[in-house]
């Protein structure tokens, strides 16, 4: 079966041993704070508890006369998933045996105003950050890709880039820069060459120096393919300005530039595309059939003029109408509407989440219980330890070396005392959302 007939995610095998060996549990769950706590959505949380399968929807790519459709990646249809004992399964048979952990902008985003040193340790969206994340048992790294005005896909989160020149603040949109101008900011590749000071505007509007403990040069998408461990998956966020209305021709032009680099360099690397831009999500699905496309949503945590961006229901509708494979939601949006998890899974879509709560072990563990397929996190080391020590405690390795869930589907989920402790500890945070 070719990938145009059915698409499923492939998961790196190099970390599978981490989920089959016992490690020291550095995280001790907090005690249950109250056996009498109530929450109106607790039943909905519990009803969403089931085994994690993450089989992706079978899709056929529609013929689009106005677009040049990229060919399938020849090697992708030949992928098999390899466990540490060498057991192989074809894609058609594959169900995800574990819960995904994805490094946000690599090893974690930079929160320059934070008092937490971990949020300023390594320059986000850099080769250094990607390779630092690769030293932990994660499945993918997530990063933001934009295209310069000379058609080079680069990795950078913000829509604009800021610098100071003789005390004057200069601001330019990324899409207005050529590649050489973009790379002139921050540390430089050439010894002795000094780049332009790189500044950042915080959410509160304050301009701060982009100071981190381990700095690195800005980079292109091609450099990431060439310099990051080849078995580490890439969750490529197709980044567009939230407040700009884009013409289809422009979107197609940008997406083709990105896809060219991906098809030239991906080889056997697992790839997921994701984007907050609804039209870009639809177009990248039509332009290629080799890699899954996920729609990003705030799940109602922020409101936009484009109604397709404002709720999980709208995200689900968009995915079903355009043959997308999954949703990536702000976790607060999911916690506010937990019944949507069941609806999304029944629609044969995958569900990943992002957000600050994904750095809280209880929040990650409850998502596993809800049947969510994975989390995008900033604290890569801490959360991979939580996943290895807590979630995989419910897994065994049979004599053939395949990991299987011990638990079976229940009409009424049965939680252990440890699981209940996690649930009850998280409820007060949910009430405050």
Short mmCIF file of C-alpha atoms in Angstrom, two decimals, residues 58 71 79 95 121 167 334 337 354 382:
data_model
loop_
_atom_site.label_atom_id
_atom_site.label_comp_id
_atom_site.label_asym_id
_atom_site.label_seq_id
_atom_site.Cartn_x
_atom_site.Cartn_y
_atom_site.Cartn_z
CA UNK A 58 -6.60 6.93 5.43
CA UNK A 71 5.78 13.48 -5.78
CA UNK A 79 9.38 2.67 6.13
CA UNK A 95 -0.13 1.19 16.15
CA UNK A 121 19.89 27.97 28.70
CA UNK A 167 20.69 53.60 19.91
CA UNK A 334 -8.37 20.62 25.66
CA UNK A 337 -13.35 20.82 26.61
CA UNK A 354 1.46 22.38 23.43
CA UNK A 382 12.32 16.56 32.97
#
